[in-house]
mmCIF file of C-alpha atoms in Angstrom:
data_model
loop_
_atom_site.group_PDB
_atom_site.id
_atom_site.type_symbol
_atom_site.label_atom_id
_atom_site.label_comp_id
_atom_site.label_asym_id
_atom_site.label_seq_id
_atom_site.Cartn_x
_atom_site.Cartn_y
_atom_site.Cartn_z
ATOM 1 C CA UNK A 338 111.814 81.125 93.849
ATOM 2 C CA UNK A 339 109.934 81.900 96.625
ATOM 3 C CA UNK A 340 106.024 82.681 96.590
ATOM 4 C CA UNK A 341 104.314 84.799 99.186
ATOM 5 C CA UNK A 342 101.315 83.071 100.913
ATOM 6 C CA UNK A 343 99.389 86.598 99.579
ATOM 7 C CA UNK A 344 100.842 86.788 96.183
ATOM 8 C CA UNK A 345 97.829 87.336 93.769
ATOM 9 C CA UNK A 346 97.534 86.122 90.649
ATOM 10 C CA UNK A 347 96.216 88.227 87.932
ATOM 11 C CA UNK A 348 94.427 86.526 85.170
ATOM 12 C CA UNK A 349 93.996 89.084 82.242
ATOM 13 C CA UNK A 350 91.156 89.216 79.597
ATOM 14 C CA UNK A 351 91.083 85.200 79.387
ATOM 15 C CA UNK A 352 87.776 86.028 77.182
ATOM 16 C CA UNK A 353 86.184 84.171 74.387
ATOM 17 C CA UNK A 354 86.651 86.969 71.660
ATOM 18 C CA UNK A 355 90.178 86.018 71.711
ATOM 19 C CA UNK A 356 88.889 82.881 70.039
ATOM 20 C CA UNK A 357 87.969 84.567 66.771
ATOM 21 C CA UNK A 358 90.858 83.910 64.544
ATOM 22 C CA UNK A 359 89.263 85.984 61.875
ATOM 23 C CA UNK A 360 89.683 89.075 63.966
ATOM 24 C CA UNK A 361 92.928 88.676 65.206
ATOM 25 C CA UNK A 362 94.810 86.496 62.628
ATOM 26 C CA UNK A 363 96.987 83.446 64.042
ATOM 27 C CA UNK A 364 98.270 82.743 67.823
ATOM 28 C CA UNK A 365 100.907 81.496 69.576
ATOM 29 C CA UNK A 366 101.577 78.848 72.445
ATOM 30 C CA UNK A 367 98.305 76.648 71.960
ATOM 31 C CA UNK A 368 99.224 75.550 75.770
ATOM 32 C CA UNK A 369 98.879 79.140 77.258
ATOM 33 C CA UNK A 370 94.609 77.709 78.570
ATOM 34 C CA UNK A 371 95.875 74.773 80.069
ATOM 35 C CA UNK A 372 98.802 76.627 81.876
ATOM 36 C CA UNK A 373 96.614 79.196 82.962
ATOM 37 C CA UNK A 374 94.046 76.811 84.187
ATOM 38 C CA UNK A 375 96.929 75.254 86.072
ATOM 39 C CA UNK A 376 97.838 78.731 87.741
ATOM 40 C CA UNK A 377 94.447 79.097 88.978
ATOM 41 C CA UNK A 378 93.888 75.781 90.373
ATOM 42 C CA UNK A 379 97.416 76.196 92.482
ATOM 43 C CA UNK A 380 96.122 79.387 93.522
ATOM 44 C CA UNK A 381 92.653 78.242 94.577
ATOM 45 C CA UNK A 382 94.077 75.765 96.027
ATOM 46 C CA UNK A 383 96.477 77.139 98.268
ATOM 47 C CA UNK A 384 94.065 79.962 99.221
ATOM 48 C CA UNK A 385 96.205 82.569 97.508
ATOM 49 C CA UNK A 386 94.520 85.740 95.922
ATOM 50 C CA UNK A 387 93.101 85.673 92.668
ATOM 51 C CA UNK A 388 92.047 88.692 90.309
ATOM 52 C CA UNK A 389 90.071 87.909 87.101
ATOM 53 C CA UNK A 390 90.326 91.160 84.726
ATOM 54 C CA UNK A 391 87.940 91.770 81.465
ATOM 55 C CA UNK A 392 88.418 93.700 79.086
ATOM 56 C CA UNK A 393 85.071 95.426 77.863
ATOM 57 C CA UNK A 394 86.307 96.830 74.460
ATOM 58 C CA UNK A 395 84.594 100.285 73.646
ATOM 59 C CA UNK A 396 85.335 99.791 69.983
ATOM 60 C CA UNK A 397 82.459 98.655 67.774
ATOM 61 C CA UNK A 398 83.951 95.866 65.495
ATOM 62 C CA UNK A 399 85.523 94.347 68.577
ATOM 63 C CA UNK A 400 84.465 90.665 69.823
ATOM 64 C CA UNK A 401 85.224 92.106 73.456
ATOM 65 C CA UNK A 402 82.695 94.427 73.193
ATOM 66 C CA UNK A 403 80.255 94.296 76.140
ATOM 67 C CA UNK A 404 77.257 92.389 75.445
ATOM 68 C CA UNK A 405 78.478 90.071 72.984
ATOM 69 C CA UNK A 406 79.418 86.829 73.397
ATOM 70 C CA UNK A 407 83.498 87.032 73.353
ATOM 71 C CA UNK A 408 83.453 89.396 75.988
ATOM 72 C CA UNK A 409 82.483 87.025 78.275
ATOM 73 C CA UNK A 410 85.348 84.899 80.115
ATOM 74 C CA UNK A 411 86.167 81.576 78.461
ATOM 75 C CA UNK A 412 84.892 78.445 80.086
ATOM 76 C CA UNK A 413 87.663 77.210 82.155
ATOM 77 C CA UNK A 414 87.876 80.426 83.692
ATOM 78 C CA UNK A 415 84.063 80.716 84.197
ATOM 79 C CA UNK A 416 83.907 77.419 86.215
ATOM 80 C CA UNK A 417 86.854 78.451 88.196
ATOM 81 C CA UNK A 418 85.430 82.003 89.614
ATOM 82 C CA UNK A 419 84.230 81.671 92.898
ATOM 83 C CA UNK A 420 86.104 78.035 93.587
ATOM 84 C CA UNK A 421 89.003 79.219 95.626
ATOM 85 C CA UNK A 422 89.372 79.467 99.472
ATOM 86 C CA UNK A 423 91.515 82.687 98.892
ATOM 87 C CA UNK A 424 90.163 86.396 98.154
ATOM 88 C CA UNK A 425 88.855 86.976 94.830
ATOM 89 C CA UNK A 426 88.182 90.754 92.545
ATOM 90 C CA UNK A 427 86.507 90.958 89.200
ATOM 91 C CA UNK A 428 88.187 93.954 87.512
ATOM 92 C CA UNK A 429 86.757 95.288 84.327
ATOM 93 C CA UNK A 430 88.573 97.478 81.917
ATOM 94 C CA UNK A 431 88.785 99.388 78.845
ATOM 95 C CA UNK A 432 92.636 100.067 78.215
ATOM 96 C CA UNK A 433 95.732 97.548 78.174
ATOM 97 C CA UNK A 434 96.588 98.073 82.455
ATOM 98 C CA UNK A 435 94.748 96.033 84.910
ATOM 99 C CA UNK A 436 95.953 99.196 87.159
ATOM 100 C CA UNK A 437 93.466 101.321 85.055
ATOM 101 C CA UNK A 438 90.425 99.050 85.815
ATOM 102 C CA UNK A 439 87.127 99.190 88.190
ATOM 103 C CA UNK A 440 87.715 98.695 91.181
ATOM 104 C CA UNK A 441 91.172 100.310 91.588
ATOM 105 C CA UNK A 442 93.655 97.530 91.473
ATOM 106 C CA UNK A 443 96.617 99.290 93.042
ATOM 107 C CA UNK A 444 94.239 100.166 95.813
ATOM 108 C CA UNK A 445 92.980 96.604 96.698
ATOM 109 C CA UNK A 446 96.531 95.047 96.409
ATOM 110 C CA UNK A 447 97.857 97.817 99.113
ATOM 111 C CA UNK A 448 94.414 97.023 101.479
ATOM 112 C CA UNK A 449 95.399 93.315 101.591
ATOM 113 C CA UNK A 450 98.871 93.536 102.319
ATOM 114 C CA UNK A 451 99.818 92.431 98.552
ATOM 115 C CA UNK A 452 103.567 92.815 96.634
ATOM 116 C CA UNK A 453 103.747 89.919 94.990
ATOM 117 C CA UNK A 454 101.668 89.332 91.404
ATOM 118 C CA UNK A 455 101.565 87.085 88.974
ATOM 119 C CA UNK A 456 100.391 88.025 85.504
ATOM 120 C CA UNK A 457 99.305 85.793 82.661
ATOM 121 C CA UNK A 458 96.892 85.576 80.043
ATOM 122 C CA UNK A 459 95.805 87.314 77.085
ATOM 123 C CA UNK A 460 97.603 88.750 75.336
ATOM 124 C CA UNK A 461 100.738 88.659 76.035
ATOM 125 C CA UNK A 462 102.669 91.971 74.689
ATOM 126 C CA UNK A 463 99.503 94.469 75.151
ATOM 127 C CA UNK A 464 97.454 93.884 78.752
ATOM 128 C CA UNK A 465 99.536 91.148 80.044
ATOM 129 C CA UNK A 466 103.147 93.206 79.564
ATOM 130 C CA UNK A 467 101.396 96.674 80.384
ATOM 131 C CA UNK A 468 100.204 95.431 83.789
ATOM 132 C CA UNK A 469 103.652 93.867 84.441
ATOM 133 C CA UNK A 470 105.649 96.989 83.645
ATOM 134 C CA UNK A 471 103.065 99.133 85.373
ATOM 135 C CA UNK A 472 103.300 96.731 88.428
ATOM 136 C CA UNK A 473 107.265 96.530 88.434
ATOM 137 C CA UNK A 474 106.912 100.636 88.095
ATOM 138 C CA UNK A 475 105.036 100.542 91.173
ATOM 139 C CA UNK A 476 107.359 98.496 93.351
ATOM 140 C CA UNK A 477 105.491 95.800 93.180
ATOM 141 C CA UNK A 478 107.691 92.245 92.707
ATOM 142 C CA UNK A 479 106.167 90.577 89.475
ATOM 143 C CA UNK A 480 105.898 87.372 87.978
ATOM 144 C CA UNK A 481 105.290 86.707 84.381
ATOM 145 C CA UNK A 482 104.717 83.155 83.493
ATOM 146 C CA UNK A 483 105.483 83.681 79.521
ATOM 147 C CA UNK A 484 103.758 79.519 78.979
ATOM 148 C CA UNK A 485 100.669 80.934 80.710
ATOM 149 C CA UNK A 486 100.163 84.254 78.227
ATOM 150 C CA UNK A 487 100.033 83.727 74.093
ATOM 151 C CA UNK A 488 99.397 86.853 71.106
ATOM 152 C CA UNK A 489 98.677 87.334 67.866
ATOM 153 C CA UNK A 490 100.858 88.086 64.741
ATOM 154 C CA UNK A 491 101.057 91.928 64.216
ATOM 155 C CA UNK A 492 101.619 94.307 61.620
ATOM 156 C CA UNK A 493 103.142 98.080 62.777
ATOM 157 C CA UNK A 494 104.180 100.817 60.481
ATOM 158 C CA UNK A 495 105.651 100.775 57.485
ATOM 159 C CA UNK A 496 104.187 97.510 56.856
ATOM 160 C CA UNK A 497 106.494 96.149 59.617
ATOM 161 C CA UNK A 498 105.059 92.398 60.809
ATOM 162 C CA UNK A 499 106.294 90.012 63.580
ATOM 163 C CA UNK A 500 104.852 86.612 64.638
ATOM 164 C CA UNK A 501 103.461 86.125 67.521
ATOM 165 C CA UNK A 502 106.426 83.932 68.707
ATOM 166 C CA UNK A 503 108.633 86.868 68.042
ATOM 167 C CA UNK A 504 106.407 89.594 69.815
ATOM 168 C CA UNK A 505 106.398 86.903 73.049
ATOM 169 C CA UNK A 506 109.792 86.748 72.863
ATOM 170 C CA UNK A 507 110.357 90.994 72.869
ATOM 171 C CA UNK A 508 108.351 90.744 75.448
ATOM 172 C CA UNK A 509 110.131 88.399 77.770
ATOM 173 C CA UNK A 510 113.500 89.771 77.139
ATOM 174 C CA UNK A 511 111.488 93.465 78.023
ATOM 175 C CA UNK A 512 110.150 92.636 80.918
ATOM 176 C CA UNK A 513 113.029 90.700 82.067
ATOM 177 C CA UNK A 514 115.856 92.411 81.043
ATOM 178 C CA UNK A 515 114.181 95.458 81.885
ATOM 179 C CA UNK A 516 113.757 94.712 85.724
ATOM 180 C CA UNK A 517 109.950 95.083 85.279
ATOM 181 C CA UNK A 518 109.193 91.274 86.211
ATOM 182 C CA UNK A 519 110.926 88.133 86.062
ATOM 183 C CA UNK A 520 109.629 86.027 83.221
ATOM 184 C CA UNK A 521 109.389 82.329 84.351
ATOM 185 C CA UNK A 522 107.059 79.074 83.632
ATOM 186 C CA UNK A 523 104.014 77.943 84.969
ATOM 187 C CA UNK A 524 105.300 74.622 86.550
ATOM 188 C CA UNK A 525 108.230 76.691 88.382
ATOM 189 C CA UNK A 526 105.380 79.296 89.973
ATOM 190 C CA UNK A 527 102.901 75.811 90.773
ATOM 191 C CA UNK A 528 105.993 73.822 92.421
ATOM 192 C CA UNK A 529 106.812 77.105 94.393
ATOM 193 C CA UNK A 530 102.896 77.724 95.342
ATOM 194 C CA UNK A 531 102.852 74.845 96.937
#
């Protein structure tokens, strides 16, 4: 695999709230912080773009809400921000797309030359498989590290419910199979970074 020396990574709503099991019943892939800490440090390090996205929830029982405490970025991601050699955005947004966020993703990408992302983090088959599809829809080539991204169990209609193993898993074979992104690990985009 080969990784442009401009490919940005994407980091997506990597925010405290998402610690509130109460809220969001139980998770998947307890390794997805350390992977995505990985990411970013590979990324720093090799001076490659990095975009940190929040999500500042306009709904009123959610812990992303702006001005509470979840909405804020977890720690490891905190420490990171401004550590990197490379370009750096803080997006905000309000709907599952990084590509709907302030400032204009799409935009910045095109300014600095960019076609290659990589998108992890929270969670993974709402914000972190809408920006993929809506960055593979946009000719952009992206990466989905699937170790680097984790969900919640979900109920649906009818009284429908799947883990949040099986939703991940929907989600790579979607994205994948689908031609939106290719869905690979966190070690094979770190070896290839650098």
């Amino acid at each position: 695999m080969e990784i442009a020396e401009n490919a940005a990574l994407i980091v997506v709503d990597v925010q405290e709230g998402f610690e509130e099991e109460a809220f969001w019943g139980p998770r998947n892939n307890p390794g997805a912080d350390r992977n995505i800490a990985g990411l970013i440090d590979a990324w720093q390090a090799s001076g490659r773009p990095v975009v940190f996205v929040r999500h500042d929830s306009p709904e009123p029982q959610s812990p992303l809400r702006v001005g509470q405490p979840g909405n804020g970025f977890k720690g490891y991601v905190e420490e990171r921000r401004g550590k990197g050699s490379g370009p750096e955005l803080l997006l905000t947004k309000s709907v599952n797309s990084a590509f709907y966020g302030t400032p204009d993703l799409g935009e910045w990408l095109d300014r600095s030359g960019i076609r290659q992302l990589v998108v992890a983090g929270i969670q993974t088959n709402m914000c972190v498989e809408t920006t993929a599809r809506m960055g593979g829809n946009l000719g952009y080539e992206v990466f989905v590290p699937l170790d680097a991204t984790h969900t919640f169990d979900l109920t649906g209609p009818w009284g429908w419910t799947q883990s949040a193993d099986e939703l991940a898993r929907a989600t790579a074979v979607s994205l994948h199979g689908g031609g939106f992104a290719k869905v690979v690990s966190s070690a094979e985009l770190i070896a290839a970074a650098e």
